[in-house]
Amino acid sequence: MNVSGLRFLSTLTLALCFWLGLVQSAIWNGAATPAWITALPGAHGLASHIFTRVGAPLSMEPYYFFGRIVPAVYAGLLITLFRLPHLRPALQRPRAYRLMLIALLVALAGDLTAYWGGGWYGTGVRFWGFWVTEVPSLLATMAAALTAGITIRREDRTAGLVLALLPLMSILATLAFAYMPHGPLLGFCVAGFLLLWLPSGSRPAA
């Protein structure tokens, strides 16, 4: 996939993650949904239309219906992050970047267990998928991103700064949505988007 294709994929992934975050936050939080989310009726109207046409005929709960779309966000994000080292050579060096990708794959497995397994086998499976697998893996992913960012800060200042700030972006998004995993994932989606568009900012050799 060329740079234009990756940029398109990254933009689509970011938009999907943001929209799903709005929808799932409203479903989960109910009356306690953050005011800024309830002030976006278009996003919820679209979700209601899609669920009425697709989810309701399948006798699915809205929570699990929209939750089962989240792996598409993981897929788009992983493709972007796997390809980035070919565009930003500095990312090929730090082992922390590779560990970040592995942790993100584990988080995806946890998400599949929570939303798909939980829908079939109940809240016990959802607990193990989300709290025991996905959340710790996302925390490990954020720690690895921070480490990778610090490691490459001299070779690629832009990538180093974006990765170092990724945990902060994920935390702020989680607080804004009052919901996980979309908050942490949005931080990664923003980081992937920025790394595809911003120049490297590499320092010239001495």
PDB file of C-alpha atoms in Angstrom:
ATOM      1  CA  MET A   1       0.000   0.000   0.000  1.00  0.00           C
ATOM      2  CA  ASN A   2       1.422   3.386  -1.012  1.00  0.00           C
ATOM      3  CA  VAL A   3       1.479   6.546   1.092  1.00  0.00           C
ATOM      4  CA  SER A   4      -1.785   7.887  -0.346  1.00  0.00           C
ATOM      5  CA  GLY A   5      -3.538   4.624   0.434  1.00  0.00           C
ATOM      6  CA  LEU A   6      -2.172   4.596   3.967  1.00  0.00           C
ATOM      7  CA  ARG A   7      -3.269   8.171   4.532  1.00  0.00           C
ATOM      8  CA  PHE A   8      -6.765   7.341   3.330  1.00  0.00           C
ATOM      9  CA  LEU A   9      -6.884   4.248   5.546  1.00  0.00           C
ATOM     10  CA  SER A  10      -5.581   6.196   8.540  1.00  0.00           C
ATOM     11  CA  THR A  11      -8.168   8.949   8.054  1.00  0.00           C
ATOM     12  CA  LEU A  12     -10.980   6.415   7.721  1.00  0.00           C
ATOM     13  CA  THR A  13      -9.774   4.534  10.820  1.00  0.00           C
ATOM     14  CA  LEU A  14      -9.589   7.741  12.833  1.00  0.00           C
ATOM     15  CA  ALA A  15     -13.103   8.783  11.779  1.00  0.00           C
ATOM     16  CA  LEU A  16     -14.538   5.329  12.547  1.00  0.00           C
ATOM     17  CA  CYS A  17     -12.899   5.224  15.976  1.00  0.00           C
ATOM     18  CA  PHE A  18     -14.220   8.697  16.820  1.00  0.00           C
ATOM     19  CA  TRP A  19     -17.769   7.857  15.700  1.00  0.00           C
ATOM     20  CA  LEU A  20     -17.836   4.523  17.526  1.00  0.00           C
ATOM     21  CA  GLY A  21     -16.542   6.267  20.640  1.00  0.00           C
ATOM     22  CA  LEU A  22     -19.480   8.680  20.526  1.00  0.00           C
ATOM     23  CA  VAL A  23     -21.981   5.871  20.025  1.00  0.00           C
ATOM     24  CA  GLN A  24     -20.613   3.462  22.629  1.00  0.00           C
ATOM     25  CA  SER A  25     -20.163   6.188  25.229  1.00  0.00           C
ATOM     26  CA  ALA A  26     -23.820   7.159  24.868  1.00  0.00           C
ATOM     27  CA  ILE A  27     -24.948   3.520  25.078  1.00  0.00           C
ATOM     28  CA  TRP A  28     -22.804   2.730  28.111  1.00  0.00           C
ATOM     29  CA  ASN A  29     -23.180   5.960  30.099  1.00  0.00           C
ATOM     30  CA  GLY A  30     -26.845   6.668  29.397  1.00  0.00           C
ATOM     31  CA  ALA A  31     -27.960   9.776  31.269  1.00  0.00           C
ATOM     32  CA  ALA A  32     -24.359  10.346  32.425  1.00  0.00           C
ATOM     33  CA  THR A  33     -23.070  10.683  28.833  1.00  0.00           C
ATOM     34  CA  PRO A  34     -20.730  13.702  28.500  1.00  0.00           C
ATOM     35  CA  ALA A  35     -22.656  16.756  27.301  1.00  0.00           C
ATOM     36  CA  TRP A  36     -20.459  17.325  24.265  1.00  0.00           C
ATOM     37  CA  ILE A  37     -21.331  13.855  22.983  1.00  0.00           C
ATOM     38  CA  THR A  38     -25.084  14.328  23.359  1.00  0.00           C
ATOM     39  CA  ALA A  39     -24.698  17.639  21.495  1.00  0.00           C
ATOM     40  CA  LEU A  40     -23.851  15.709  18.290  1.00  0.00           C
ATOM     41  CA  PRO A  41     -27.258  14.291  17.283  1.00  0.00           C
ATOM     42  CA  GLY A  42     -26.166  13.503  13.731  1.00  0.00           C
ATOM     43  CA  ALA A  43     -23.728  10.837  14.903  1.00  0.00           C
ATOM     44  CA  HIS A  44     -26.375   9.158  17.041  1.00  0.00           C
ATOM     45  CA  GLY A  45     -29.015   9.439  14.326  1.00  0.00           C
ATOM     46  CA  LEU A  46     -26.726   7.605  11.933  1.00  0.00           C
ATOM     47  CA  ALA A  47     -26.073   4.922  14.560  1.00  0.00           C
ATOM     48  CA  SER A  48     -29.797   4.506  15.195  1.00  0.00           C
ATOM     49  CA  HIS A  49     -30.482   4.153  11.476  1.00  0.00           C
ATOM     50  CA  ILE A  50     -27.760   1.536  11.005  1.00  0.00           C
ATOM     51  CA  PHE A  51     -28.829  -0.441  14.059  1.00  0.00           C
ATOM     52  CA  THR A  52     -32.486  -0.429  13.010  1.00  0.00           C
ATOM     53  CA  ARG A  53     -31.578  -1.740   9.570  1.00  0.00           C
ATOM     54  CA  VAL A  54     -28.877  -4.237  10.538  1.00  0.00           C
ATOM     55  CA  GLY A  55     -28.571  -4.896  14.283  1.00  0.00           C
ATOM     56  CA  ALA A  56     -32.207  -5.131  15.332  1.00  0.00           C
ATOM     57  CA  PRO A  57     -33.130  -7.790  12.723  1.00  0.00           C
ATOM     58  CA  LEU A  58     -30.280  -9.893  14.128  1.00  0.00           C
ATOM     59  CA  SER A  59     -31.718  -9.544  17.657  1.00  0.00           C
ATOM     60  CA  MET A  60     -28.468  -7.997  18.882  1.00  0.00           C
ATOM     61  CA  GLU A  61     -28.021  -5.529  21.697  1.00  0.00           C
ATOM     62  CA  PRO A  62     -26.703  -2.110  20.516  1.00  0.00           C
ATOM     63  CA  TYR A  63     -23.709  -2.412  22.865  1.00  0.00           C
ATOM     64  CA  TYR A  64     -22.491  -5.628  21.256  1.00  0.00           C
ATOM     65  CA  PHE A  65     -23.524  -4.670  17.736  1.00  0.00           C
ATOM     66  CA  PHE A  66     -21.373  -1.545  17.650  1.00  0.00           C
ATOM     67  CA  GLY A  67     -18.706  -3.158  19.806  1.00  0.00           C
ATOM     68  CA  ARG A  68     -18.164  -5.819  17.173  1.00  0.00           C
ATOM     69  CA  ILE A  69     -17.136  -3.127  14.690  1.00  0.00           C
ATOM     70  CA  VAL A  70     -14.147  -2.090  16.836  1.00  0.00           C
ATOM     71  CA  PRO A  71     -11.822  -4.790  15.383  1.00  0.00           C
ATOM     72  CA  ALA A  72     -12.024  -2.836  12.113  1.00  0.00           C
ATOM     73  CA  VAL A  73     -10.389   0.073  13.967  1.00  0.00           C
ATOM     74  CA  TYR A  74      -7.671  -2.240  15.263  1.00  0.00           C
ATOM     75  CA  ALA A  75      -7.117  -3.624  11.749  1.00  0.00           C
ATOM     76  CA  GLY A  76      -6.742  -0.198  10.154  1.00  0.00           C
ATOM     77  CA  LEU A  77      -4.478   0.938  12.964  1.00  0.00           C
ATOM     78  CA  LEU A  78      -2.253  -2.125  12.813  1.00  0.00           C
ATOM     79  CA  ILE A  79      -1.841  -1.891   9.035  1.00  0.00           C
ATOM     80  CA  THR A  80      -0.834   1.752   9.410  1.00  0.00           C
ATOM     81  CA  LEU A  81       1.609   1.109  12.231  1.00  0.00           C
ATOM     82  CA  PHE A  82       3.143  -1.950  10.543  1.00  0.00           C
ATOM     83  CA  ARG A  83       3.831   0.098   7.408  1.00  0.00           C
ATOM     84  CA  LEU A  84       5.128   3.235   9.132  1.00  0.00           C
ATOM     85  CA  PRO A  85       8.723   1.981   9.661  1.00  0.00           C
ATOM     86  CA  HIS A  86       9.082   1.727   5.857  1.00  0.00           C
ATOM     87  CA  LEU A  87       8.249   5.430   5.627  1.00  0.00           C
ATOM     88  CA  ARG A  88      10.067   6.518   8.781  1.00  0.00           C
ATOM     89  CA  PRO A  89      13.276   4.426   9.021  1.00  0.00           C
ATOM     90  CA  ALA A  90      13.961   5.578  12.591  1.00  0.00           C
ATOM     91  CA  LEU A  91      11.037   3.399  13.708  1.00  0.00           C
ATOM     92  CA  GLN A  92      12.853   0.276  12.517  1.00  0.00           C
ATOM     93  CA  ARG A  93      15.406   0.517  15.325  1.00  0.00           C
ATOM     94  CA  PRO A  94      13.613   0.571  18.707  1.00  0.00           C
ATOM     95  CA  ARG A  95      12.523  -2.792  20.049  1.00  0.00           C
ATOM     96  CA  ALA A  96       9.848  -0.916  21.990  1.00  0.00           C
ATOM     97  CA  TYR A  97       8.063  -0.129  18.708  1.00  0.00           C
ATOM     98  CA  ARG A  98       7.868  -3.833  17.851  1.00  0.00           C
ATOM     99  CA  LEU A  99       6.670  -4.606  21.373  1.00  0.00           C
ATOM    100  CA  MET A 100       4.012  -1.931  20.919  1.00  0.00           C
ATOM    101  CA  LEU A 101       2.683  -3.744  17.862  1.00  0.00           C
ATOM    102  CA  ILE A 102       2.659  -7.092  19.677  1.00  0.00           C
ATOM    103  CA  ALA A 103       0.787  -5.589  22.640  1.00  0.00           C
ATOM    104  CA  LEU A 104      -1.721  -4.043  20.247  1.00  0.00           C
ATOM    105  CA  LEU A 105      -2.338  -7.461  18.680  1.00  0.00           C
ATOM    106  CA  VAL A 106      -2.973  -8.903  22.140  1.00  0.00           C
ATOM    107  CA  ALA A 107      -5.371  -6.028  22.834  1.00  0.00           C
ATOM    108  CA  LEU A 108      -7.216  -6.924  19.637  1.00  0.00           C
ATOM    109  CA  ALA A 109      -7.571 -10.516  20.860  1.00  0.00           C
ATOM    110  CA  GLY A 110      -8.986  -9.189  24.115  1.00  0.00           C
ATOM    111  CA  ASP A 111     -11.419  -6.944  22.255  1.00  0.00           C
ATOM    112  CA  LEU A 112     -12.660  -9.854  20.149  1.00  0.00           C
ATOM    113  CA  THR A 113     -13.139 -11.882  23.330  1.00  0.00           C
ATOM    114  CA  ALA A 114     -15.017  -9.051  25.063  1.00  0.00           C
ATOM    115  CA  TYR A 115     -17.405  -7.998  22.306  1.00  0.00           C
ATOM    116  CA  TRP A 116     -17.849 -11.248  20.408  1.00  0.00           C
ATOM    117  CA  GLY A 117     -17.313 -13.808  23.154  1.00  0.00           C
ATOM    118  CA  GLY A 118     -19.122 -11.656  25.698  1.00  0.00           C
ATOM    119  CA  GLY A 119     -22.125 -11.372  23.425  1.00  0.00           C
ATOM    120  CA  TRP A 120     -22.305 -15.141  23.075  1.00  0.00           C
ATOM    121  CA  TYR A 121     -21.202 -16.361  26.502  1.00  0.00           C
ATOM    122  CA  GLY A 122     -22.015 -13.559  28.934  1.00  0.00           C
ATOM    123  CA  THR A 123     -20.413 -10.906  31.115  1.00  0.00           C
ATOM    124  CA  GLY A 124     -17.820 -13.269  32.607  1.00  0.00           C
ATOM    125  CA  VAL A 125     -16.169 -13.705  29.216  1.00  0.00           C
ATOM    126  CA  ARG A 126     -16.474  -9.967  28.575  1.00  0.00           C
ATOM    127  CA  PHE A 127     -14.679  -9.275  31.862  1.00  0.00           C
ATOM    128  CA  TRP A 128     -11.759 -11.519  30.948  1.00  0.00           C
ATOM    129  CA  GLY A 129     -11.525 -10.141  27.450  1.00  0.00           C
ATOM    130  CA  PHE A 130     -11.699  -6.489  28.472  1.00  0.00           C
ATOM    131  CA  TRP A 131     -10.272  -6.060  31.966  1.00  0.00           C
ATOM    132  CA  VAL A 132      -7.833  -8.988  32.024  1.00  0.00           C
ATOM    133  CA  THR A 133      -6.585  -8.818  28.430  1.00  0.00           C
ATOM    134  CA  GLU A 134      -7.434  -5.654  26.489  1.00  0.00           C
ATOM    135  CA  VAL A 135      -6.923  -2.953  29.128  1.00  0.00           C
ATOM    136  CA  PRO A 136      -3.512  -4.213  30.382  1.00  0.00           C
ATOM    137  CA  SER A 137      -2.388  -4.657  26.766  1.00  0.00           C
ATOM    138  CA  LEU A 138      -3.388  -1.095  25.887  1.00  0.00           C
ATOM    139  CA  LEU A 139      -1.474   0.185  28.909  1.00  0.00           C
ATOM    140  CA  ALA A 140       1.561  -1.817  27.778  1.00  0.00           C
ATOM    141  CA  THR A 141       1.124  -0.426  24.276  1.00  0.00           C
ATOM    142  CA  MET A 142       1.134   3.137  25.574  1.00  0.00           C
ATOM    143  CA  ALA A 143       4.249   2.481  27.676  1.00  0.00           C
ATOM    144  CA  ALA A 144       6.009   0.970  24.659  1.00  0.00           C
ATOM    145  CA  ALA A 145       5.043   3.946  22.494  1.00  0.00           C
ATOM    146  CA  LEU A 146       6.483   6.346  25.066  1.00  0.00           C
ATOM    147  CA  THR A 147       9.710   4.334  25.225  1.00  0.00           C
ATOM    148  CA  ALA A 148       9.995   4.183  21.430  1.00  0.00           C
ATOM    149  CA  GLY A 149       9.398   7.914  21.176  1.00  0.00           C
ATOM    150  CA  ILE A 150      12.161   8.694  23.636  1.00  0.00           C
ATOM    151  CA  THR A 151      14.501   6.272  21.866  1.00  0.00           C
ATOM    152  CA  ILE A 152      14.184   7.857  18.419  1.00  0.00           C
ATOM    153  CA  ARG A 153      13.899  11.491  19.504  1.00  0.00           C
ATOM    154  CA  ARG A 154      17.269  12.398  17.945  1.00  0.00           C
ATOM    155  CA  GLU A 155      16.775  10.524  14.670  1.00  0.00           C
ATOM    156  CA  ASP A 156      13.205  11.634  13.993  1.00  0.00           C
ATOM    157  CA  ARG A 157      12.102  14.420  16.301  1.00  0.00           C
ATOM    158  CA  THR A 158       8.546  14.506  14.952  1.00  0.00           C
ATOM    159  CA  ALA A 159       7.923  10.772  15.362  1.00  0.00           C
ATOM    160  CA  GLY A 160       9.641  10.823  18.745  1.00  0.00           C
ATOM    161  CA  LEU A 161       7.411  13.637  19.978  1.00  0.00           C
ATOM    162  CA  VAL A 162       4.197  12.106  18.611  1.00  0.00           C
ATOM    163  CA  LEU A 163       4.919   8.700  20.177  1.00  0.00           C
ATOM    164  CA  ALA A 164       6.000  10.261  23.468  1.00  0.00           C
ATOM    165  CA  LEU A 165       2.750  12.230  23.610  1.00  0.00           C
ATOM    166  CA  LEU A 166       0.612   9.256  22.566  1.00  0.00           C
ATOM    167  CA  PRO A 167      -0.148   8.115  26.152  1.00  0.00           C
ATOM    168  CA  LEU A 168      -1.303  11.631  27.041  1.00  0.00           C
ATOM    169  CA  MET A 169      -3.529  11.789  23.957  1.00  0.00           C
ATOM    170  CA  SER A 170      -5.028   8.411  24.851  1.00  0.00           C
ATOM    171  CA  ILE A 171      -5.695   9.426  28.448  1.00  0.00           C
ATOM    172  CA  LEU A 172      -7.311  12.722  27.430  1.00  0.00           C
ATOM    173  CA  ALA A 173      -9.493  10.952  24.847  1.00  0.00           C
ATOM    174  CA  THR A 174     -10.557   8.383  27.445  1.00  0.00           C
ATOM    175  CA  LEU A 175     -11.549  11.146  29.856  1.00  0.00           C
ATOM    176  CA  ALA A 176     -13.434  12.965  27.093  1.00  0.00           C
ATOM    177  CA  PHE A 177     -15.373   9.878  26.000  1.00  0.00           C
ATOM    178  CA  ALA A 178     -15.714   8.468  29.524  1.00  0.00           C
ATOM    179  CA  TYR A 179     -15.361   5.119  27.810  1.00  0.00           C
ATOM    180  CA  MET A 180     -12.770   2.522  26.818  1.00  0.00           C
ATOM    181  CA  PRO A 181     -11.257   1.108  24.645  1.00  0.00           C
ATOM    182  CA  HIS A 182     -12.195   3.816  22.149  1.00  0.00           C
ATOM    183  CA  GLY A 183     -10.442   6.541  24.148  1.00  0.00           C
ATOM    184  CA  PRO A 184      -7.029   4.847  24.188  1.00  0.00           C
ATOM    185  CA  LEU A 185      -7.457   3.712  20.575  1.00  0.00           C
ATOM    186  CA  LEU A 186      -8.242   7.245  19.446  1.00  0.00           C
ATOM    187  CA  GLY A 187      -4.855   8.375  20.754  1.00  0.00           C
ATOM    188  CA  PHE A 188      -3.180   5.748  18.570  1.00  0.00           C
ATOM    189  CA  CYS A 189      -5.324   6.675  15.571  1.00  0.00           C
ATOM    190  CA  VAL A 190      -4.361  10.342  15.933  1.00  0.00           C
ATOM    191  CA  ALA A 191      -0.681   9.382  16.267  1.00  0.00           C
ATOM    192  CA  GLY A 192      -0.790   7.198  13.147  1.00  0.00           C
ATOM    193  CA  PHE A 193      -2.525   9.972  11.211  1.00  0.00           C
ATOM    194  CA  LEU A 194       0.050  12.574  12.267  1.00  0.00           C
ATOM    195  CA  LEU A 195       3.018  10.338  11.491  1.00  0.00           C
ATOM    196  CA  LEU A 196       1.767   9.883   7.933  1.00  0.00           C
ATOM    197  CA  TRP A 197       1.373  13.593   7.292  1.00  0.00           C
ATOM    198  CA  LEU A 198       4.088  15.381   9.288  1.00  0.00           C
ATOM    199  CA  PRO A 199       7.700  15.634   8.070  1.00  0.00           C
ATOM    200  CA  SER A 200      10.372  13.746   9.985  1.00  0.00           C
ATOM    201  CA  GLY A 201      12.175  16.753  11.447  1.00  0.00           C
ATOM    202  CA  SER A 202      15.401  14.746  11.534  1.00  0.00           C
ATOM    203  CA  ARG A 203      18.480  16.525  12.817  1.00  0.00           C
ATOM    204  CA  PRO A 204      21.298  17.010  10.322  1.00  0.00           C
ATOM    205  CA  ALA A 205      24.448  15.025  10.946  1.00  0.00           C
ATOM    206  CA  ALA A 206      27.131  16.867  12.880  1.00  0.00           C
TER     207      ALA A 206
END
